[in-house]
Coordinates of C-alpha atoms and ligand atoms in Angstrom, one line a residue:
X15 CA 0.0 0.0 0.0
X16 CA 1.4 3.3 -1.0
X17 CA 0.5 5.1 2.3
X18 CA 3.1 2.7 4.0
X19 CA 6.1 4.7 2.2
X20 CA 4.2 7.7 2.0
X21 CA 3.8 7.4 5.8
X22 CA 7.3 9.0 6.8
X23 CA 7.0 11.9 4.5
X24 CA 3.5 12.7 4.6
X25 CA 3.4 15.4 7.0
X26 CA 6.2 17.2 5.3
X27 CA 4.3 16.9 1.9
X28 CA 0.8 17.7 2.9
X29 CA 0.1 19.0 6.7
X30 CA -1.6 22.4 7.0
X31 CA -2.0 23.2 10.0
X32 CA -4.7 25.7 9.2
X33 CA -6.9 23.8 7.0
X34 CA -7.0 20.8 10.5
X35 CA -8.0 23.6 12.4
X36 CA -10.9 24.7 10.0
X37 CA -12.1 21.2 9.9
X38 CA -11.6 21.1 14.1
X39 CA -14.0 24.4 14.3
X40 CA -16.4 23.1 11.4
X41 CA -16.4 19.8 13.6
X42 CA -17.1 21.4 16.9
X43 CA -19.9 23.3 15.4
X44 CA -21.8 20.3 14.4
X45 CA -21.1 18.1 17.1
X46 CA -20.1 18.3 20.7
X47 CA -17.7 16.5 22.4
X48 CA -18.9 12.7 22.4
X49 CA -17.4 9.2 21.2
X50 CA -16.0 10.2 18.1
X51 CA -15.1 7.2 14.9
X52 CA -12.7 8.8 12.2
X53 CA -11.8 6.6 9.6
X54 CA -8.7 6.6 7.1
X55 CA -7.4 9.3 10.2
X56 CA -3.9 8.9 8.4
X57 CA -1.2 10.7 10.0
X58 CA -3.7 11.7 13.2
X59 CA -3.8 15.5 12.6
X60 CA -7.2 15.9 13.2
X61 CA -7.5 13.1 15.5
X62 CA -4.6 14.9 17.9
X63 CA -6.4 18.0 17.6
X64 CA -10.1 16.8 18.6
X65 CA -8.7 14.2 21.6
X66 CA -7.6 17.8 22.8
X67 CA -11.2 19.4 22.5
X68 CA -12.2 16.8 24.5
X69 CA -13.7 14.3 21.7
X70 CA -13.2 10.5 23.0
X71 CA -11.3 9.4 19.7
X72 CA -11.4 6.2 18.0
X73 CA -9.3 6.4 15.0
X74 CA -8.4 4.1 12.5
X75 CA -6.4 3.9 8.5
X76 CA -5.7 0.4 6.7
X77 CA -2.1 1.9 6.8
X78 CA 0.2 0.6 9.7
X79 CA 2.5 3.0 8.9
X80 CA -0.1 6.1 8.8
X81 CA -1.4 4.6 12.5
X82 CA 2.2 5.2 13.8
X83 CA 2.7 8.1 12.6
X84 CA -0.4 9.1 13.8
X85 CA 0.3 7.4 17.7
X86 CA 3.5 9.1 17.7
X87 CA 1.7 12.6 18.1
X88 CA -1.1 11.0 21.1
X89 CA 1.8 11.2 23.8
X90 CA -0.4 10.5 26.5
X91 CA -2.4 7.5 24.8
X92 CA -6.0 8.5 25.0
X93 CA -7.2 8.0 21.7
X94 CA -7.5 4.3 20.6
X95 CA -6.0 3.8 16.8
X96 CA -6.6 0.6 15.0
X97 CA -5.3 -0.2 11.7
X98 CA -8.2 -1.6 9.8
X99 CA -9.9 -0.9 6.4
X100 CA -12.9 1.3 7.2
X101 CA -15.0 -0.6 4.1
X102 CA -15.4 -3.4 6.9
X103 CA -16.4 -1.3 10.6
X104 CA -19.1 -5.0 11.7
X105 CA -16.4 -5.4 14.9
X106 CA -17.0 -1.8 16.4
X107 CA -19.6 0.0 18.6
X108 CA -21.4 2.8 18.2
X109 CA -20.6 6.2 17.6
X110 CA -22.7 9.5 17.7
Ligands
SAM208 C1 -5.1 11.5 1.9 S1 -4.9 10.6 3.4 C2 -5.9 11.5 4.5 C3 -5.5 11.4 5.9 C4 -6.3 12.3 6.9 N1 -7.7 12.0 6.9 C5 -6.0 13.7 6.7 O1 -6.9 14.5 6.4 O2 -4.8 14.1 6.7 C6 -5.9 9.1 3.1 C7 -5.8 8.0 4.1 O3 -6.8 7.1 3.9 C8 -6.3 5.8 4.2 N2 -7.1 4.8 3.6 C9 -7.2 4.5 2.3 N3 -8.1 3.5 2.0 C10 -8.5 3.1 3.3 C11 -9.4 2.1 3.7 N4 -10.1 1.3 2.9 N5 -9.7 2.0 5.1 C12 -9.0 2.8 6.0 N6 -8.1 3.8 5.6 C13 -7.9 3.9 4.3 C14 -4.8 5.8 3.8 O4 -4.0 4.9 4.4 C15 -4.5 7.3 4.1 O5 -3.9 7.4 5.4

């Protein structure tokens, strides 16, 4: 899988920090903090940034690579990633 390699450059190549945090705001205005599924959450931007608006985060890409990169940024291990392919979610709960 391509996101494997592209894993340890894709922040370098892609991160904006201001388009995450437009997301973040356009997230926070739809939906207040609750038990939050993202799928294909790739290198965790998003994912770091709602776990610190106080979203319960449940994140997950079919990249092992991308979830590392991602885990790497959750230094105190409160969101829960999972590498799995998000066209098969039967093994999970329920999210709001
Ligand atoms: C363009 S990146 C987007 C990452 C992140 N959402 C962001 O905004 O930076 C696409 C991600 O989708 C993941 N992906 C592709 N197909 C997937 C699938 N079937 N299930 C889960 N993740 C998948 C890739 O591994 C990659 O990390």
């Amino acid at each position: 899988m391509i996101y494997n390699t592209l894993a340890h450059y894709y922040d370098a190549l892609v991160k904006d920090e201001e388009a995450s945090r437009e997301w973040v705001s356009w997230i926070e205005s739809e939906l207040a903090p609750c038990d939050c599924l993202e799928l294909a959450c790739g290198s965790g931007e998003i994912t770091e940034m709602l776990a610190q608006k106080g979203y319960t985060m449940t994140a997950l890409d079919l990249s092992e690579e991308m979830v590392k990169q991602a885990k790497s940024k959750n230094l105190e291990g409160s969101i829960e990633f999972l590498c799995q392919d998000m066209r098969h979610l039967n093994n999970l709960g329920s999210y709001s």
